Amino acid sequence: MGSDKKIIDAAAEVLSGKTKGIRRVFPFLGPAFIAAVAYIDPGNFATNIAAGSKFGYLLLWVIAISNLLAVLIQSLSAKLGIATGHNLPELSRKQFPKWVSVLLWVQGELVVMATDLAEFIGAALGIYLLFDLTLLPSAIIAVVGSYGILEMQRRGFRPFEAIITGLIFVVVIAFSIQVYFAEPELSSVLTGLFTPKFNGAESVLLATGILGATVMPHAIYLHSALTQNRVIGKSDQEKRNIFSFEFIDILIAMLIAGAINACMLIIAASLFFENGINDMGDLSIAYDQFYEMVGPFSAISFGVALLAAGLSSSSVGTKTGDVIMQGYIKRHIPIYLRRLVTIIPPLIIIAIGVNPSDALVISQVILSFGIPFALIPLIVLTSNKKVMGCLVNHSVTTIISWLVAGLIISLNFFLLYQLFTQ
């Protein structure tokens, strides 16, 4: 807890004008990195690699657009916590009818279950690939690892932020190595990045999966909880200053997350699509292909990235579940008990032999349907002057936010149509 107090004291000195220069940003870095874990979880691995192997660089622009949307959405969530001292579920309970809060809680718990499914299976799969264990023992080891990270929360927010940020940079290093070995063509990367287009219904389905894997609903809930009591502004000006520093945190974290997602697709496009290997949705097959096409070091770095992403995101998902329950229905269960409950579905899936990569992709599609239930209340609340005070949305921000919500909902309806007409 001592490190937390140091950060709070350092932030107070920044707000009082005693600290100058680049050092002013440091006390405010951290919350966005926790939220960013949701943008690089194992579901992203499955979805991005499937998209890259099937369509090459075609959907790279979807990752870029999704990342821009993520900056907007996470800034709204962070701003909500800074302005009100409450998180999104808490304010929804206060502002909306009780039956709405209960329904939002139920769907929020379903979202967290889908999130935990992706994250826990990903961590188990990483251990399975790296150490050649069967999936069930790998899953048990992942349980121990996730509990170890959760224990860091009891030591304060700064140690927890530090270990999660460290795991993010493990993923960054691993995929930097992968890109080096893949040797993608720069012209193809730039074309995919700046040329929006689809190639049939399947590409739209994968694009929706990418969107669901990138703009994660549980990150929308969590970010407001991370900022609500971290550094408290005593005046309107202090709140504005805190948000300006937090926005820098968001830009840095989302840039890193976006680069990781882009690297996943680029690697799959360069190694698999360019060599006629078009069905790479199974991560264990991708691992074997990395080993055969590039070498053991490439395969190991992929496995390490998958393990780091799974362990970090599983802890963040558990924390989000606690925020959702306390906020919507004012109930609380011990976080270790919640972790125990949420690992049961993935263990069952592993035990009965369901393909882990298929489960990962499906979970991401489910998550895309959870986005509107988090995003619409967020826009409504952050556009309310009585709720937000000096940090209320600018009218342009509100218009753009509603357009984003409309885009996401439209894609989800298209996905439903495709699922029921095929």
C-alpha positions as a LaTeX table, in Angstrom:
\begin{tabular}{lrrr}
\hline
Residue & $x$ (\AA) & $y$ (\AA) & $z$ (\AA) \\
\hline
Met1 & 0.00 & 0.00 & 0.00 \\
Gly2 & 3.01 & 2.28 & 0.46 \\
Ser3 & 3.54 & 2.47 & $-3.29$ \\
Asp4 & $-0.08$ & 3.58 & $-3.71$ \\
Lys5 & 0.42 & 6.47 & $-1.29$ \\
Lys6 & 3.56 & 7.56 & $-3.13$ \\
Ile7 & 1.63 & 7.69 & $-6.40$ \\
Ile8 & $-1.25$ & 9.63 & $-4.83$ \\
Asp9 & 1.20 & 12.11 & $-3.26$ \\
Ala10 & 3.05 & 12.47 & $-6.57$ \\
Ala11 & $-0.25$ & 13.13 & $-8.37$ \\
Ala12 & $-1.15$ & 15.78 & $-5.79$ \\
Glu13 & 2.15 & 17.55 & $-6.46$ \\
Val14 & 1.42 & 17.52 & $-10.19$ \\
Leu15 & $-2.03$ & 18.99 & $-9.68$ \\
Ser16 & $-0.64$ & 21.69 & $-7.38$ \\
Gly17 & 1.93 & 22.70 & $-10.03$ \\
Lys18 & 5.00 & 21.58 & $-8.08$ \\
Thr19 & 6.03 & 18.93 & $-10.64$ \\
Lys20 & 7.01 & 20.08 & $-14.13$ \\
Gly21 & 7.85 & 18.47 & $-17.47$ \\
Ile22 & 7.36 & 14.89 & $-18.59$ \\
Arg23 & 7.37 & 13.67 & $-14.99$ \\
Arg24 & 3.85 & 15.07 & $-14.60$ \\
Val25 & 2.46 & 12.17 & $-16.62$ \\
Phe26 & 4.02 & 9.31 & $-14.61$ \\
Pro27 & 1.68 & 9.26 & $-11.57$ \\
Phe28 & $-1.33$ & 8.92 & $-13.87$ \\
Leu29 & $-0.04$ & 6.04 & $-15.98$ \\
Gly30 & $-1.48$ & 2.63 & $-15.25$ \\
Pro31 & $-5.30$ & 2.36 & $-15.45$ \\
Ala32 & $-5.38$ & 2.26 & $-19.25$ \\
Phe33 & $-2.78$ & $-0.51$ & $-19.29$ \\
Ile34 & $-5.04$ & $-2.64$ & $-17.09$ \\
Ala35 & $-7.95$ & $-1.96$ & $-19.45$ \\
Ala36 & $-5.69$ & $-2.60$ & $-22.47$ \\
Val37 & $-5.21$ & $-6.21$ & $-21.38$ \\
Ala38 & $-8.77$ & $-6.80$ & $-22.60$ \\
Tyr39 & $-7.64$ & $-5.77$ & $-26.09$ \\
Ile40 & $-4.86$ & $-8.37$ & $-26.37$ \\
Asp41 & $-6.42$ & $-11.38$ & $-24.68$ \\
Pro42 & $-6.23$ & $-14.90$ & $-26.21$ \\
Gly43 & $-9.47$ & $-14.35$ & $-28.12$ \\
Asn44 & $-7.62$ & $-11.76$ & $-30.18$ \\
Phe45 & $-4.98$ & $-14.36$ & $-31.04$ \\
Ala46 & $-7.54$ & $-16.76$ & $-32.48$ \\
Thr47 & $-9.57$ & $-14.12$ & $-34.32$ \\
Asn48 & $-6.66$ & $-12.14$ & $-35.77$ \\
Ile49 & $-4.70$ & $-15.21$ & $-36.87$ \\
Ala50 & $-7.82$ & $-16.71$ & $-38.45$ \\
Ala51 & $-8.43$ & $-13.43$ & $-40.32$ \\
Gly52 & $-4.82$ & $-13.12$ & $-41.49$ \\
Ser53 & $-4.51$ & $-16.71$ & $-42.68$ \\
Lys54 & $-7.90$ & $-16.63$ & $-44.46$ \\
Phe55 & $-7.85$ & $-13.16$ & $-46.03$ \\
Gly56 & $-4.25$ & $-11.98$ & $-45.81$ \\
Tyr57 & $-3.91$ & $-8.28$ & $-45.04$ \\
Leu58 & $-7.50$ & $-7.53$ & $-46.13$ \\
Leu59 & $-8.92$ & $-6.87$ & $-42.62$ \\
Leu60 & $-5.96$ & $-4.99$ & $-41.21$ \\
Trp61 & $-7.96$ & $-1.76$ & $-41.52$ \\
Val62 & $-10.61$ & $-3.24$ & $-39.19$ \\
Ile63 & $-7.99$ & $-3.47$ & $-36.44$ \\
Ala64 & $-6.96$ & 0.14 & $-37.05$ \\
Ile65 & $-10.57$ & 1.39 & $-36.92$ \\
Ser66 & $-11.32$ & $-0.75$ & $-33.87$ \\
Asn67 & $-8.35$ & 0.76 & $-32.09$ \\
Leu68 & $-9.53$ & 4.29 & $-32.80$ \\
Leu69 & $-12.95$ & 3.33 & $-31.45$ \\
Ala70 & $-11.21$ & 1.90 & $-28.39$ \\
Val71 & $-9.52$ & 5.23 & $-27.66$ \\
Leu72 & $-12.88$ & 7.00 & $-27.78$ \\
Ile73 & $-14.71$ & 4.41 & $-25.68$ \\
Gln74 & $-12.01$ & 4.04 & $-23.02$ \\
Ser75 & $-11.72$ & 7.82 & $-22.70$ \\
Leu76 & $-15.47$ & 8.03 & $-22.02$ \\
Ser77 & $-15.23$ & 5.31 & $-19.38$ \\
Ala78 & $-12.19$ & 6.84 & $-17.69$ \\
Lys79 & $-13.83$ & 10.28 & $-17.76$ \\
Leu80 & $-16.96$ & 8.90 & $-16.10$ \\
Gly81 & $-14.98$ & 7.65 & $-13.11$ \\
Ile82 & $-12.95$ & 10.86 & $-12.79$ \\
Ala83 & $-15.99$ & 13.14 & $-13.03$ \\
Thr84 & $-18.33$ & 11.28 & $-10.68$ \\
Gly85 & $-16.28$ & 9.13 & $-8.32$ \\
His86 & $-18.48$ & 6.20 & $-9.39$ \\
Asn87 & $-18.12$ & 3.46 & $-11.97$ \\
Leu88 & $-20.46$ & 2.67 & $-14.87$ \\
Pro89 & $-22.50$ & $-0.09$ & $-13.13$ \\
Glu90 & $-22.94$ & 2.06 & $-10.00$ \\
Leu91 & $-24.20$ & 5.05 & $-11.94$ \\
Ser92 & $-26.46$ & 2.85 & $-14.07$ \\
Arg93 & $-28.09$ & 1.55 & $-10.89$ \\
Lys94 & $-28.61$ & 5.11 & $-9.65$ \\
Gln95 & $-29.91$ & 6.54 & $-12.93$ \\
Phe96 & $-31.97$ & 3.71 & $-14.45$ \\
Pro97 & $-34.98$ & 1.71 & $-13.20$ \\
Lys98 & $-34.22$ & $-1.31$ & $-11.03$ \\
Trp99 & $-35.32$ & $-3.83$ & $-13.65$ \\
Val100 & $-32.92$ & $-2.28$ & $-16.16$ \\
Ser101 & $-30.04$ & $-2.60$ & $-13.69$ \\
Val102 & $-30.89$ & $-6.25$ & $-13.04$ \\
Leu103 & $-30.98$ & $-7.04$ & $-16.76$ \\
Leu104 & $-27.70$ & $-5.19$ & $-17.30$ \\
Trp105 & $-26.17$ & $-7.16$ & $-14.44$ \\
Val106 & $-27.29$ & $-10.50$ & $-15.92$ \\
Gln107 & $-25.88$ & $-9.73$ & $-19.37$ \\
Gly108 & $-22.74$ & $-8.29$ & $-17.74$ \\
Glu109 & $-22.14$ & $-11.56$ & $-15.93$ \\
Leu110 & $-22.61$ & $-13.44$ & $-19.21$ \\
Val111 & $-20.05$ & $-11.15$ & $-20.82$ \\
Val112 & $-17.59$ & $-11.85$ & $-18.02$ \\
Met113 & $-18.19$ & $-15.60$ & $-18.42$ \\
Ala114 & $-17.39$ & $-15.37$ & $-22.14$ \\
Thr115 & $-14.33$ & $-13.27$ & $-21.28$ \\
Asp116 & $-13.11$ & $-15.75$ & $-18.68$ \\
Leu117 & $-13.64$ & $-18.58$ & $-21.13$ \\
Ala118 & $-11.34$ & $-16.96$ & $-23.68$ \\
Glu119 & $-8.69$ & $-15.91$ & $-21.20$ \\
Phe120 & $-8.49$ & $-19.09$ & $-19.16$ \\
Ile121 & $-8.46$ & $-21.40$ & $-22.18$ \\
Gly122 & $-5.76$ & $-19.21$ & $-23.73$ \\
Ala123 & $-3.51$ & $-19.49$ & $-20.67$ \\
Ala124 & $-4.03$ & $-23.25$ & $-20.50$ \\
Leu125 & $-3.32$ & $-23.55$ & $-24.22$ \\
Gly126 & $-0.08$ & $-21.57$ & $-23.80$ \\
Ile127 & 1.13 & $-23.96$ & $-21.09$ \\
Tyr128 & 0.03 & $-26.95$ & $-23.18$ \\
Leu129 & 2.02 & $-25.74$ & $-26.19$ \\
Leu130 & 5.15 & $-24.71$ & $-24.29$ \\
Phe131 & 5.53 & $-27.69$ & $-21.98$ \\
Asp132 & 3.83 & $-30.46$ & $-23.98$ \\
Leu133 & 1.38 & $-31.21$ & $-21.19$ \\
Thr134 & $-2.18$ & $-32.32$ & $-21.74$ \\
Leu135 & $-4.77$ & $-29.54$ & $-21.53$ \\
Leu136 & $-6.30$ & $-30.46$ & $-18.18$ \\
Pro137 & $-3.04$ & $-30.30$ & $-16.15$ \\
Ser138 & $-2.18$ & $-27.13$ & $-18.09$ \\
Ala139 & $-5.49$ & $-25.63$ & $-17.01$ \\
Ile140 & $-4.79$ & $-26.45$ & $-13.35$ \\
Ile141 & $-1.41$ & $-24.71$ & $-13.58$ \\
Ala142 & $-3.14$ & $-21.71$ & $-15.16$ \\
Val143 & $-5.50$ & $-21.61$ & $-12.17$ \\
Val144 & $-2.54$ & $-21.34$ & $-9.79$ \\
Gly145 & $-0.98$ & $-18.60$ & $-11.91$ \\
Ser146 & $-4.16$ & $-16.54$ & $-12.07$ \\
Tyr147 & $-4.60$ & $-16.75$ & $-8.30$ \\
Gly148 & $-1.03$ & $-15.53$ & $-7.86$ \\
Ile149 & $-1.74$ & $-12.43$ & $-9.95$ \\
Leu150 & $-4.99$ & $-11.78$ & $-8.08$ \\
Glu151 & $-3.04$ & $-11.81$ & $-4.84$ \\
Met152 & $-1.17$ & $-8.73$ & $-6.09$ \\
Gln153 & $-4.43$ & $-6.76$ & $-5.83$ \\
Arg154 & $-4.26$ & $-7.07$ & $-2.05$ \\
Arg155 & $-0.95$ & $-5.16$ & $-2.12$ \\
Gly156 & $-2.52$ & $-2.11$ & $-3.76$ \\
Phe157 & $-3.27$ & $-0.82$ & $-7.24$ \\
Arg158 & 0.33 & 0.03 & $-8.18$ \\
Pro159 & 1.82 & $-3.49$ & $-7.74$ \\
Phe160 & $-1.13$ & $-4.92$ & $-9.69$ \\
Glu161 & $-0.65$ & $-2.34$ & $-12.46$ \\
Ala162 & 3.07 & $-3.12$ & $-12.54$ \\
Ile163 & 2.70 & $-6.88$ & $-13.00$ \\
Ile164 & $-0.03$ & $-6.50$ & $-15.64$ \\
Thr165 & 2.03 & $-3.92$ & $-17.54$ \\
Gly166 & 5.05 & $-6.25$ & $-17.35$ \\
Leu167 & 3.04 & $-9.08$ & $-18.88$ \\
Ile168 & 1.85 & $-6.76$ & $-21.66$ \\
Phe169 & 5.45 & $-5.99$ & $-22.56$ \\
Val170 & 6.22 & $-9.71$ & $-22.63$ \\
Val171 & 3.59 & $-9.95$ & $-25.37$ \\
Val172 & 5.06 & $-6.90$ & $-27.14$ \\
Ile173 & 8.54 & $-8.43$ & $-27.21$ \\
Ala174 & 7.24 & $-11.82$ & $-28.34$ \\
Phe175 & 5.33 & $-10.39$ & $-31.31$ \\
Ser176 & 8.17 & $-8.07$ & $-32.26$ \\
Ile177 & 10.29 & $-11.19$ & $-32.64$ \\
Gln178 & 7.54 & $-12.84$ & $-34.69$ \\
Val179 & 7.26 & $-9.90$ & $-37.09$ \\
Tyr180 & 11.04 & $-9.90$ & $-37.56$ \\
Phe181 & 10.95 & $-13.57$ & $-38.58$ \\
Ala182 & 7.82 & $-13.21$ & $-40.75$ \\
Glu183 & 9.35 & $-10.45$ & $-42.92$ \\
Pro184 & 6.05 & $-8.98$ & $-44.20$ \\
Glu185 & 5.91 & $-6.79$ & $-47.30$ \\
Leu186 & 5.48 & $-3.15$ & $-46.27$ \\
Ser187 & 3.38 & $-2.28$ & $-49.34$ \\
Ser188 & 0.89 & $-5.06$ & $-48.54$ \\
Val189 & 0.69 & $-3.95$ & $-44.93$ \\
Leu190 & $-0.02$ & $-0.34$ & $-45.92$ \\
Thr191 & $-2.65$ & $-1.41$ & $-48.47$ \\
Gly192 & $-4.46$ & $-3.50$ & $-45.89$ \\
Leu193 & $-4.22$ & $-0.75$ & $-43.33$ \\
Phe194 & $-5.65$ & 2.06 & $-45.47$ \\
Thr195 & $-8.00$ & 0.27 & $-47.91$ \\
Pro196 & $-11.34$ & $-0.57$ & $-46.26$ \\
Lys197 & $-13.08$ & $-3.49$ & $-48.00$ \\
Phe198 & $-14.55$ & $-6.95$ & $-47.44$ \\
Asn199 & $-14.51$ & $-10.18$ & $-49.41$ \\
Gly200 & $-17.81$ & $-11.95$ & $-48.81$ \\
Ala201 & $-19.87$ & $-12.72$ & $-45.72$ \\
Glu202 & $-17.13$ & $-14.69$ & $-43.99$ \\
Ser203 & $-14.84$ & $-11.68$ & $-43.99$ \\
Val204 & $-17.62$ & $-9.62$ & $-42.39$ \\
Leu205 & $-18.07$ & $-12.34$ & $-39.77$ \\
Leu206 & $-14.36$ & $-12.24$ & $-38.96$ \\
Ala207 & $-14.41$ & $-8.43$ & $-38.95$ \\
Thr208 & $-17.20$ & $-8.55$ & $-36.36$ \\
Gly209 & $-15.14$ & $-11.00$ & $-34.35$ \\
Ile210 & $-12.15$ & $-8.65$ & $-34.54$ \\
Leu211 & $-14.35$ & $-5.79$ & $-33.34$ \\
Gly212 & $-15.67$ & $-7.91$ & $-30.48$ \\
Ala213 & $-12.14$ & $-8.97$ & $-29.57$ \\
Thr214 & $-10.79$ & $-5.41$ & $-29.72$ \\
Val215 & $-13.56$ & $-3.27$ & $-28.23$ \\
Met216 & $-14.23$ & $-5.43$ & $-25.18$ \\
Pro217 & $-17.33$ & $-4.70$ & $-23.05$ \\
His218 & $-15.68$ & $-5.63$ & $-19.76$ \\
Ala219 & $-12.98$ & $-3.02$ & $-20.41$ \\
Ile220 & $-15.74$ & $-0.40$ & $-20.68$ \\
Tyr221 & $-17.02$ & $-1.32$ & $-17.22$ \\
Leu222 & $-13.57$ & $-1.65$ & $-15.68$ \\
His223 & $-11.90$ & 1.59 & $-16.74$ \\
Ser224 & $-14.40$ & 3.74 & $-14.86$ \\
Ala225 & $-13.74$ & 1.66 & $-11.74$ \\
Leu226 & $-9.97$ & 2.07 & $-12.13$ \\
Thr227 & $-10.20$ & 5.87 & $-12.25$ \\
Gln228 & $-13.06$ & 6.59 & $-9.84$ \\
Asn229 & $-10.97$ & 6.74 & $-6.64$ \\
Arg230 & $-7.38$ & 6.54 & $-7.86$ \\
Val231 & $-6.70$ & 10.30 & $-7.93$ \\
Ile232 & $-9.64$ & 12.43 & $-6.78$ \\
Gly233 & $-10.06$ & 15.92 & $-8.22$ \\
Lys234 & $-11.21$ & 18.48 & $-5.66$ \\
Ser235 & $-12.24$ & 21.07 & $-8.23$ \\
Asp236 & $-13.41$ & 21.23 & $-11.83$ \\
Gln237 & $-9.95$ & 22.27 & $-12.98$ \\
Glu238 & $-8.30$ & 19.38 & $-11.17$ \\
Lys239 & $-10.75$ & 16.94 & $-12.75$ \\
Arg240 & $-9.97$ & 18.36 & $-16.19$ \\
Asn241 & $-6.24$ & 18.03 & $-15.53$ \\
Ile242 & $-6.60$ & 14.46 & $-14.29$ \\
Phe243 & $-8.54$ & 13.53 & $-17.40$ \\
Ser244 & $-5.97$ & 15.15 & $-19.70$ \\
Phe245 & $-3.22$ & 13.04 & $-18.12$ \\
Glu246 & $-5.38$ & 9.92 & $-18.20$ \\
Phe247 & $-6.02$ & 10.52 & $-21.90$ \\
Ile248 & $-2.26$ & 10.31 & $-22.49$ \\
Asp249 & $-2.30$ & 7.01 & $-20.59$ \\
Ile250 & $-5.09$ & 5.79 & $-22.88$ \\
Leu251 & $-3.30$ & 6.84 & $-26.07$ \\
Ile252 & $-0.10$ & 5.02 & $-25.08$ \\
Ala253 & $-1.87$ & 1.85 & $-23.92$ \\
Met254 & $-4.20$ & 1.66 & $-26.92$ \\
Leu255 & $-1.33$ & 2.30 & $-29.35$ \\
Ile256 & 0.53 & $-0.66$ & $-27.86$ \\
Ala257 & $-2.57$ & $-2.86$ & $-27.90$ \\
Gly258 & $-3.37$ & $-1.90$ & $-31.49$ \\
Ala259 & 0.18 & $-2.63$ & $-32.61$ \\
Ile260 & 0.04 & $-6.08$ & $-31.01$ \\
Asn261 & $-3.26$ & $-6.90$ & $-32.73$ \\
Ala262 & $-1.94$ & $-5.68$ & $-36.07$ \\
Cys263 & 1.20 & $-7.80$ & $-35.63$ \\
Met264 & $-0.92$ & $-10.92$ & $-35.06$ \\
Leu265 & $-2.76$ & $-10.45$ & $-38.34$ \\
Ile266 & 0.37 & $-9.39$ & $-40.25$ \\
Ile267 & 2.29 & $-12.47$ & $-39.10$ \\
Ala268 & $-0.56$ & $-14.80$ & $-40.11$ \\
Ala269 & $-0.89$ & $-13.07$ & $-43.49$ \\
Ser270 & 2.84 & $-13.16$ & $-44.23$ \\
Leu271 & 3.55 & $-16.70$ & $-43.11$ \\
Phe272 & 0.29 & $-18.56$ & $-43.71$ \\
Phe273 & $-1.82$ & $-16.73$ & $-46.32$ \\
Glu274 & 1.16 & $-16.01$ & $-48.59$ \\
Asn275 & 2.07 & $-19.70$ & $-48.50$ \\
Gly276 & $-1.44$ & $-20.94$ & $-49.25$ \\
Ile277 & $-2.23$ & $-22.03$ & $-45.69$ \\
Asn278 & $-5.69$ & $-20.53$ & $-45.33$ \\
Asp279 & $-7.30$ & $-22.27$ & $-42.38$ \\
Met280 & $-5.34$ & $-21.31$ & $-39.28$ \\
Gly281 & $-8.05$ & $-20.73$ & $-36.69$ \\
Asp282 & $-6.59$ & $-23.45$ & $-34.46$ \\
Leu283 & $-3.81$ & $-21.94$ & $-32.34$ \\
Ser284 & $-2.11$ & $-25.28$ & $-31.71$ \\
Ile285 & $-1.77$ & $-25.77$ & $-35.48$ \\
Ala286 & $-0.45$ & $-22.21$ & $-35.77$ \\
Tyr287 & 2.15 & $-23.02$ & $-33.09$ \\
Asp288 & 3.26 & $-26.11$ & $-35.05$ \\
Gln289 & 3.46 & $-24.09$ & $-38.25$ \\
Phe290 & 5.61 & $-21.46$ & $-36.58$ \\
Tyr291 & 7.91 & $-24.25$ & $-35.47$ \\
Glu292 & 8.13 & $-25.83$ & $-38.94$ \\
Met293 & 8.25 & $-22.65$ & $-41.05$ \\
Val294 & 10.42 & $-20.40$ & $-38.89$ \\
Gly295 & 11.93 & $-22.44$ & $-36.07$ \\
Pro296 & 11.57 & $-23.31$ & $-32.37$ \\
Phe297 & 12.37 & $-19.81$ & $-31.12$ \\
Ser298 & 9.46 & $-18.35$ & $-33.07$ \\
Ala299 & 7.07 & $-21.02$ & $-31.80$ \\
Ile300 & 8.21 & $-20.56$ & $-28.20$ \\
Ser301 & 7.78 & $-16.79$ & $-28.37$ \\
Phe302 & 4.23 & $-17.33$ & $-29.65$ \\
Gly303 & 3.47 & $-19.69$ & $-26.77$ \\
Val304 & 4.95 & $-17.32$ & $-24.19$ \\
Ala305 & 2.83 & $-14.44$ & $-25.57$ \\
Leu306 & $-0.31$ & $-16.57$ & $-25.38$ \\
Leu307 & 0.45 & $-17.58$ & $-21.79$ \\
Ala308 & 1.23 & $-14.01$ & $-20.67$ \\
Ala309 & $-1.92$ & $-12.66$ & $-22.32$ \\
Gly310 & $-4.09$ & $-15.37$ & $-20.81$ \\
Leu311 & $-2.80$ & $-15.02$ & $-17.25$ \\
Ser312 & $-2.98$ & $-11.23$ & $-17.18$ \\
Ser313 & $-6.40$ & $-10.97$ & $-18.78$ \\
Ser314 & $-7.91$ & $-13.70$ & $-16.58$ \\
Ser315 & $-7.14$ & $-11.63$ & $-13.49$ \\
Val316 & $-8.53$ & $-8.47$ & $-15.05$ \\
Gly317 & $-11.72$ & $-10.31$ & $-16.07$ \\
Thr318 & $-12.26$ & $-11.50$ & $-12.51$ \\
Lys319 & $-11.83$ & $-7.97$ & $-11.18$ \\
Thr320 & $-14.40$ & $-6.72$ & $-13.70$ \\
Gly321 & $-16.94$ & $-9.30$ & $-12.56$ \\
Asp322 & $-16.62$ & $-7.97$ & $-9.03$ \\
Val323 & $-17.19$ & $-4.39$ & $-10.26$ \\
Ile324 & $-20.30$ & $-5.44$ & $-12.22$ \\
Met325 & $-21.95$ & $-7.28$ & $-9.32$ \\
Gln326 & $-21.24$ & $-4.59$ & $-6.73$ \\
Gly327 & $-22.31$ & $-1.81$ & $-9.07$ \\
Tyr328 & $-25.56$ & $-3.18$ & $-10.48$ \\
Ile329 & $-27.04$ & $-5.07$ & $-7.51$ \\
Lys330 & $-24.90$ & $-4.00$ & $-4.51$ \\
Arg331 & $-23.80$ & $-7.57$ & $-3.82$ \\
His332 & $-20.30$ & $-8.88$ & $-3.28$ \\
Ile333 & $-18.67$ & $-12.28$ & $-3.16$ \\
Pro334 & $-14.99$ & $-12.82$ & $-2.29$ \\
Ile335 & $-12.88$ & $-12.35$ & $-5.39$ \\
Tyr336 & $-11.16$ & $-15.71$ & $-4.90$ \\
Leu337 & $-14.56$ & $-17.43$ & $-4.79$ \\
Arg338 & $-15.56$ & $-15.60$ & $-7.97$ \\
Arg339 & $-12.36$ & $-16.83$ & $-9.61$ \\
Leu340 & $-13.21$ & $-20.38$ & $-8.55$ \\
Val341 & $-16.72$ & $-20.15$ & $-9.99$ \\
Thr342 & $-15.58$ & $-18.67$ & $-13.31$ \\
Ile343 & $-12.97$ & $-21.36$ & $-13.98$ \\
Ile344 & $-15.57$ & $-24.15$ & $-13.90$ \\
Pro345 & $-17.00$ & $-23.60$ & $-17.46$ \\
Pro346 & $-13.55$ & $-23.55$ & $-19.13$ \\
Leu347 & $-12.51$ & $-26.65$ & $-17.19$ \\
Ile348 & $-15.66$ & $-28.45$ & $-18.36$ \\
Ile349 & $-15.00$ & $-27.41$ & $-21.98$ \\
Ile350 & $-11.43$ & $-28.66$ & $-21.74$ \\
Ala351 & $-12.47$ & $-31.90$ & $-20.04$ \\
Ile352 & $-15.11$ & $-32.82$ & $-22.67$ \\
Gly353 & $-12.69$ & $-32.16$ & $-25.53$ \\
Val354 & $-14.13$ & $-29.06$ & $-27.23$ \\
Asn355 & $-11.57$ & $-27.47$ & $-29.56$ \\
Pro356 & $-10.07$ & $-24.56$ & $-27.55$ \\
Ser357 & $-9.53$ & $-22.35$ & $-30.59$ \\
Asp358 & $-13.15$ & $-22.76$ & $-31.71$ \\
Ala359 & $-14.27$ & $-21.79$ & $-28.20$ \\
Leu360 & $-12.05$ & $-18.69$ & $-28.36$ \\
Val361 & $-13.53$ & $-17.45$ & $-31.64$ \\
Ile362 & $-17.11$ & $-18.07$ & $-30.49$ \\
Ser363 & $-16.45$ & $-16.19$ & $-27.25$ \\
Gln364 & $-15.31$ & $-13.15$ & $-29.21$ \\
Val365 & $-18.49$ & $-13.10$ & $-31.29$ \\
Ile366 & $-20.54$ & $-13.31$ & $-28.06$ \\
Leu367 & $-18.57$ & $-10.38$ & $-26.64$ \\
Ser368 & $-19.36$ & $-8.23$ & $-29.67$ \\
Phe369 & $-23.06$ & $-8.53$ & $-28.71$ \\
Gly370 & $-22.28$ & $-7.35$ & $-25.19$ \\
Ile371 & $-20.72$ & $-4.08$ & $-26.36$ \\
Pro372 & $-24.00$ & $-2.11$ & $-26.88$ \\
Phe373 & $-25.23$ & $-2.96$ & $-23.36$ \\
Ala374 & $-22.14$ & $-1.31$ & $-21.92$ \\
Leu375 & $-21.66$ & 1.37 & $-24.56$ \\
Ile376 & $-25.20$ & 2.82 & $-24.72$ \\
Pro377 & $-25.46$ & 3.50 & $-20.94$ \\
Leu378 & $-21.93$ & 4.94 & $-21.08$ \\
Ile379 & $-22.89$ & 7.43 & $-23.80$ \\
Val380 & $-26.16$ & 8.34 & $-22.07$ \\
Leu381 & $-24.42$ & 9.03 & $-18.76$ \\
Thr382 & $-21.37$ & 10.88 & $-20.11$ \\
Ser383 & $-23.71$ & 13.13 & $-22.15$ \\
Asn384 & $-25.66$ & 14.11 & $-19.02$ \\
Lys385 & $-24.54$ & 17.47 & $-17.63$ \\
Lys386 & $-26.03$ & 16.75 & $-14.20$ \\
Val387 & $-24.00$ & 13.55 & $-13.94$ \\
Met388 & $-20.71$ & 14.69 & $-15.48$ \\
Gly389 & $-20.47$ & 18.38 & $-14.58$ \\
Cys390 & $-17.43$ & 19.98 & $-16.19$ \\
Leu391 & $-16.44$ & 16.77 & $-18.01$ \\
Val392 & $-19.72$ & 16.29 & $-19.86$ \\
Asn393 & $-19.29$ & 15.21 & $-23.48$ \\
His394 & $-18.93$ & 17.85 & $-26.16$ \\
Ser395 & $-21.83$ & 17.63 & $-28.60$ \\
Val396 & $-19.46$ & 16.40 & $-31.34$ \\
Thr397 & $-18.19$ & 13.64 & $-29.05$ \\
Thr398 & $-21.74$ & 12.57 & $-28.32$ \\
Ile399 & $-22.65$ & 12.44 & $-32.02$ \\
Ile400 & $-19.56$ & 10.39 & $-32.88$ \\
Ser401 & $-20.21$ & 8.07 & $-29.95$ \\
Trp402 & $-23.75$ & 7.36 & $-31.09$ \\
Leu403 & $-22.51$ & 6.71 & $-34.64$ \\
Val404 & $-20.00$ & 4.23 & $-33.22$ \\
Ala405 & $-22.72$ & 2.50 & $-31.22$ \\
Gly406 & $-24.93$ & 2.36 & $-34.31$ \\
Leu407 & $-22.11$ & 0.82 & $-36.36$ \\
Ile408 & $-21.47$ & $-1.88$ & $-33.79$ \\
Ile409 & $-25.16$ & $-2.74$ & $-33.40$ \\
Ser410 & $-25.59$ & $-2.88$ & $-37.20$ \\
Leu411 & $-22.68$ & $-5.30$ & $-37.53$ \\
Asn412 & $-24.17$ & $-7.46$ & $-34.81$ \\
Phe413 & $-27.53$ & $-7.63$ & $-36.61$ \\
Phe414 & $-25.71$ & $-8.57$ & $-39.80$ \\
Leu415 & $-23.91$ & $-11.32$ & $-37.92$ \\
Leu416 & $-27.22$ & $-12.64$ & $-36.58$ \\
Tyr417 & $-28.67$ & $-12.65$ & $-40.09$ \\
Gln418 & $-25.71$ & $-14.63$ & $-41.41$ \\
Leu419 & $-25.89$ & $-17.16$ & $-38.57$ \\
Phe420 & $-29.61$ & $-17.86$ & $-39.07$ \\
Thr421 & $-29.68$ & $-17.91$ & $-42.88$ \\
Gln422 & $-26.72$ & $-20.17$ & $-43.54$ \\
\hline
\end{tabular}
